[in-house]
Coordinates of C-alpha atoms in Angstrom, one line a residue:
X1 CA -209.6 -43.8 -34.4
X2 CA -210.0 -46.8 -36.7
X3 CA -213.5 -46.4 -38.1
X4 CA -214.0 -50.2 -38.3
X5 CA -213.8 -50.7 -34.6
X6 CA -216.7 -48.7 -33.3
X7 CA -219.9 -47.3 -34.9
X8 CA -219.5 -44.0 -36.8
X9 CA -219.3 -41.1 -34.5
X10 CA -218.9 -43.2 -31.4
X11 CA -216.1 -42.4 -28.9
X12 CA -214.8 -45.2 -26.8
X13 CA -214.0 -44.8 -23.1
X14 CA -210.3 -44.9 -24.0
X15 CA -210.9 -42.1 -26.6
X16 CA -212.6 -40.0 -23.9
X17 CA -209.9 -40.5 -21.3
X18 CA -207.1 -39.5 -23.7
X19 CA -209.2 -36.6 -25.0
X20 CA -209.8 -35.3 -21.5
X21 CA -206.1 -35.4 -20.7
X22 CA -205.3 -33.7 -24.0
X23 CA -207.9 -31.0 -23.2
X24 CA -205.9 -30.3 -20.0
X25 CA -202.7 -29.9 -22.1
X26 CA -201.0 -33.0 -20.6
X27 CA -200.3 -36.6 -21.4
X28 CA -202.6 -39.2 -19.9
X29 CA -201.3 -41.6 -17.2
X30 CA -201.9 -45.3 -17.8
X31 CA -201.2 -47.5 -14.8
X32 CA -200.7 -51.3 -15.2
X33 CA -201.2 -53.9 -12.5
X34 CA -201.9 -57.7 -12.9
X35 CA -205.3 -58.7 -11.6
X36 CA -204.9 -61.1 -8.7
X37 CA -201.6 -59.7 -7.5
X38 CA -200.7 -60.3 -4.7
X39 CA -204.2 -61.6 -4.1
X40 CA -207.5 -60.9 -5.9
X41 CA -208.8 -58.7 -3.1
X42 CA -205.6 -56.8 -2.7
X43 CA -205.3 -56.2 -6.4
X44 CA -208.8 -54.8 -6.6
X45 CA -208.0 -52.5 -3.7
X46 CA -204.8 -51.3 -5.3
X47 CA -206.3 -50.8 -8.7
X48 CA -209.1 -48.7 -7.2
X49 CA -206.5 -46.5 -5.6
X50 CA -204.6 -46.2 -8.9
X51 CA -207.8 -45.4 -10.7
X52 CA -208.3 -42.4 -8.5
X53 CA -205.3 -40.8 -10.2
X54 CA -204.7 -42.6 -13.5
X55 CA -206.7 -41.8 -16.6
X56 CA -206.3 -45.3 -18.0
X57 CA -206.0 -48.6 -16.0
X58 CA -204.3 -51.5 -17.7
X59 CA -205.5 -54.7 -16.0
X60 CA -203.0 -57.5 -16.6
X61 CA -204.3 -61.0 -17.2
X62 CA -201.7 -63.3 -15.4
X63 CA -200.3 -65.9 -17.7
X64 CA -198.0 -68.8 -17.0
X65 CA -195.6 -68.1 -19.9
X66 CA -195.1 -64.3 -20.1
X67 CA -192.1 -64.3 -22.4
X68 CA -192.2 -60.6 -23.3
X69 CA -192.2 -59.5 -19.6
X70 CA -189.3 -59.0 -17.3
X71 CA -188.9 -60.7 -13.9
X72 CA -191.0 -58.2 -12.0
X73 CA -194.2 -58.9 -14.0
X74 CA -193.3 -62.6 -14.4
X75 CA -193.1 -63.0 -10.6
X76 CA -196.2 -61.0 -10.0
X77 CA -198.2 -63.1 -12.5
X78 CA -196.8 -66.4 -11.0
X79 CA -197.9 -65.2 -7.5
X80 CA -201.4 -64.4 -8.7
X81 CA -201.7 -67.8 -10.3
X82 CA -200.5 -69.5 -7.2
X83 CA -203.1 -67.6 -5.2
X84 CA -205.8 -69.1 -7.4
X85 CA -206.3 -66.5 -10.1
X86 CA -208.6 -67.6 -13.0
X87 CA -209.7 -65.8 -16.1
X88 CA -213.2 -65.3 -14.6
X89 CA -211.5 -63.2 -11.9
X90 CA -210.4 -60.8 -14.7
X91 CA -214.0 -59.9 -15.5
X92 CA -214.9 -59.6 -11.8
X93 CA -212.0 -57.1 -11.4
X94 CA -213.0 -55.0 -14.4
X95 CA -216.6 -55.0 -13.3
X96 CA -215.7 -53.8 -9.8
X97 CA -213.4 -51.1 -11.2
X98 CA -215.9 -49.9 -13.7
X99 CA -218.5 -49.4 -10.9
X100 CA -216.0 -47.4 -8.8
X101 CA -214.0 -45.4 -11.3
X102 CA -214.2 -43.3 -14.4
X103 CA -210.8 -44.4 -15.7
X104 CA -210.8 -46.3 -19.0
X105 CA -210.2 -50.0 -18.3
X106 CA -208.0 -51.8 -20.8
X107 CA -206.9 -55.4 -20.5
X108 CA -203.2 -56.3 -21.2
X109 CA -203.0 -60.0 -22.1
X110 CA -201.2 -62.5 -24.2
X111 CA -203.1 -64.1 -27.1
X112 CA -203.1 -67.7 -25.8
X113 CA -205.6 -67.1 -22.9
X114 CA -207.9 -65.2 -25.2
X115 CA -207.7 -67.8 -27.9
X116 CA -208.4 -70.6 -25.4
X117 CA -211.3 -68.7 -23.8
X118 CA -212.7 -67.9 -27.3
X119 CA -212.2 -64.4 -28.8
X120 CA -215.9 -63.6 -29.1
X121 CA -216.7 -64.9 -25.7
X122 CA -213.8 -63.0 -24.2
X123 CA -214.8 -59.7 -25.9
X124 CA -218.4 -60.1 -25.0
X125 CA -217.6 -60.7 -21.3
X126 CA -215.1 -57.9 -21.2
X127 CA -217.5 -55.4 -22.8
X128 CA -220.3 -56.4 -20.4
X129 CA -218.0 -55.9 -17.4
X130 CA -217.2 -52.3 -18.5
X131 CA -213.9 -52.8 -20.3
X132 CA -212.8 -50.3 -23.0
X133 CA -210.3 -52.4 -24.9
X134 CA -207.4 -54.9 -25.1
X135 CA -203.7 -54.8 -25.6
X136 CA -202.3 -58.1 -27.0
X137 CA -198.6 -57.6 -27.5
X138 CA -197.8 -61.0 -29.1
X139 CA -200.7 -61.0 -31.6
X140 CA -199.4 -60.1 -35.1
X141 CA -201.8 -58.0 -37.1
X142 CA -201.8 -60.7 -39.9
X143 CA -203.3 -63.2 -37.4
X144 CA -205.7 -60.8 -35.6
X145 CA -208.7 -61.2 -37.9
X146 CA -210.8 -63.2 -35.4
X147 CA -210.0 -60.9 -32.5
X148 CA -210.6 -57.7 -34.5
X149 CA -214.0 -59.0 -35.6
X150 CA -214.9 -59.8 -32.0
X151 CA -213.6 -56.5 -30.8
X152 CA -215.6 -54.6 -33.4
X153 CA -218.8 -56.6 -32.6
X154 CA -218.5 -55.6 -28.9
X155 CA -217.2 -52.0 -29.4
X156 CA -213.8 -52.7 -27.9
X157 CA -210.5 -50.9 -28.8
X158 CA -207.5 -52.9 -29.9
X159 CA -204.2 -51.4 -29.1
X160 CA -201.3 -52.8 -31.0
X161 CA -197.6 -52.6 -29.8
X162 CA -195.4 -51.1 -32.5
X163 CA -191.6 -51.4 -32.8
X164 CA -189.1 -48.8 -34.1
X165 CA -187.3 -51.4 -36.2
X166 CA -190.4 -51.9 -38.4
X167 CA -190.8 -50.5 -41.9
X168 CA -193.1 -47.6 -42.5
X169 CA -195.3 -49.8 -44.6
X170 CA -195.8 -52.4 -41.9
X171 CA -196.2 -49.7 -39.2
X172 CA -199.0 -48.1 -41.3
X173 CA -200.7 -51.5 -41.5
X174 CA -200.5 -52.1 -37.8
X175 CA -201.7 -48.6 -37.0
X176 CA -204.6 -48.9 -39.4
X177 CA -205.8 -52.0 -37.5
X178 CA -205.4 -50.3 -34.2
X179 CA -208.0 -48.2 -32.4
X180 CA -207.8 -46.0 -29.2
X181 CA -204.1 -45.6 -29.4
X182 CA -200.9 -47.3 -30.5
X183 CA -198.3 -48.5 -27.9
X184 CA -194.6 -47.6 -28.5
X185 CA -191.9 -49.2 -26.3
X186 CA -189.6 -46.7 -24.4
X187 CA -186.8 -49.3 -24.2
X188 CA -185.6 -52.1 -26.4
X189 CA -185.8 -54.7 -23.6
X190 CA -188.5 -56.5 -21.7
X191 CA -190.9 -54.8 -19.3
X192 CA -189.5 -53.6 -16.0
X193 CA -186.3 -52.2 -17.5
X194 CA -184.7 -49.4 -15.3
X195 CA -182.1 -48.4 -17.8
X196 CA -182.1 -45.3 -19.9
X197 CA -184.9 -44.6 -22.4
X198 CA -184.2 -45.4 -26.0
X199 CA -182.3 -42.4 -27.5
X200 CA -184.5 -42.5 -30.6
X201 CA -187.8 -42.6 -28.7
X202 CA -189.0 -39.1 -29.5
X203 CA -188.0 -39.5 -33.2
X204 CA -190.0 -42.8 -33.2
X205 CA -193.1 -41.0 -31.8
X206 CA -192.7 -38.3 -34.4
X207 CA -192.5 -40.9 -37.1
X208 CA -195.7 -42.6 -35.9
X209 CA -197.5 -39.3 -36.0
X210 CA -196.8 -39.1 -39.8
X211 CA -198.4 -42.6 -40.2
X212 CA -201.5 -42.4 -38.0
X213 CA -203.8 -39.9 -36.3
X214 CA -204.1 -42.2 -33.3
X215 CA -202.7 -41.1 -30.0
X216 CA -199.3 -42.6 -29.1
X217 CA -198.8 -44.2 -25.7
X218 CA -195.3 -44.9 -24.5
X219 CA -194.4 -47.6 -21.9
X220 CA -192.0 -50.4 -21.1
X221 CA -189.2 -48.8 -19.2
X222 CA -190.9 -45.6 -17.8
X223 CA -190.8 -45.8 -14.0
X224 CA -190.0 -42.4 -12.4
X225 CA -191.8 -39.0 -12.3
X226 CA -188.8 -37.5 -14.2
X227 CA -189.1 -40.1 -17.0
X228 CA -192.9 -39.6 -17.1
X229 CA -192.4 -35.8 -17.4
X230 CA -189.9 -36.3 -20.3
X231 CA -192.0 -38.8 -22.2
X232 CA -195.2 -36.8 -21.5
X233 CA -193.7 -33.8 -23.2
X234 CA -194.2 -35.5 -26.6
X235 CA -196.4 -38.6 -26.1
X236 CA -200.2 -38.7 -25.6
X237 CA -200.0 -41.3 -22.8
X238 CA -197.4 -42.5 -20.4
X239 CA -197.7 -46.2 -19.4
X240 CA -196.2 -47.4 -16.1
X241 CA -196.4 -51.0 -14.8
X242 CA -193.5 -52.7 -13.1
X243 CA -192.8 -49.7 -10.8
X244 CA -196.2 -50.2 -9.2
X245 CA -195.5 -53.9 -8.7
X246 CA -192.2 -53.0 -7.0
X247 CA -193.9 -50.5 -4.8
X248 CA -196.4 -53.2 -3.6
X249 CA -193.8 -55.9 -3.3
X250 CA -191.5 -53.8 -1.2
X251 CA -194.2 -52.8 1.3
X252 CA -196.1 -55.6 3.2
X253 CA -199.9 -55.7 3.6
X254 CA -202.3 -52.9 2.6
X255 CA -199.5 -50.3 2.8
X256 CA -198.2 -51.6 -0.5
X257 CA -201.4 -50.4 -2.3
X258 CA -200.9 -47.0 -0.6
X259 CA -197.3 -46.8 -1.8
X260 CA -198.5 -47.6 -5.4
X261 CA -201.1 -44.9 -5.1
X262 CA -198.4 -42.4 -3.9
X263 CA -196.3 -43.3 -6.9
X264 CA -199.2 -42.7 -9.2
X265 CA -199.7 -39.3 -7.7
X266 CA -196.0 -38.5 -8.1
X267 CA -196.1 -39.6 -11.8
X268 CA -199.2 -37.5 -12.4
X269 CA -197.4 -34.5 -10.9
X270 CA -194.5 -35.2 -13.2
X271 CA -196.8 -35.1 -16.2
X272 CA -198.2 -31.8 -15.0
X273 CA -194.7 -30.4 -14.6
X274 CA -194.0 -31.3 -18.2
X275 CA -197.0 -29.0 -19.1
X276 CA -195.6 -26.2 -17.0
X277 CA -192.1 -26.5 -18.4
X278 CA -193.4 -26.4 -22.0
X279 CA -195.5 -23.3 -21.3

């Protein structure tokens, strides 16, 4: 863990969740869903169900210009915004999940909403609600000083997304600014890809391990129990998002949340199978 992010000797909730999974000999399951999708109440219900299985919950902050996301998350974010989602609802969602679950709660957001809200104010509100950290995929480490200062002040982890076409020197710099874990993409495309995983993914994870002691989470393109089992055989966390949105979108009403929960259970079973196959 980056020693500048938390007080010496402190373990964040994200650290604890990843360590618990590691102690069980498996990768952690991280489940992503946008807050407010398809409505605020339905998203909280679905997230609660996911948190019964997942070790980490990534709560998405819907944004009107999600350029790094594929159509599945773009459409879900747009629907949440049409339904009246506001940033204040993010903190309500995190607070309700923190009261009902032991999962580590991490917010996935673009930088503009945080910048507009105010980095210190955002960090303070998120920490008070029970959040463990933030993933901001479009925030370069060179421009992250204000956020990192706020995150340190409020004991939040900052998870940076790292790319395989980056030099070792820059990767080391990004990893040094990260805490909790680093996030490696499983595919070269936008979120929601259902194509094959990048052929060099395992080698990239191995490369990261030579540059940082932080756990490595892998997402963007992982959607099936088989893919989760494969990635979980060498990564510390497997991150799934668009597959949960598809499960909800394809099943009307409250049954959609149940389908998402069933998928989470199947993914968790896949991670356990990866442990058995490696034994």
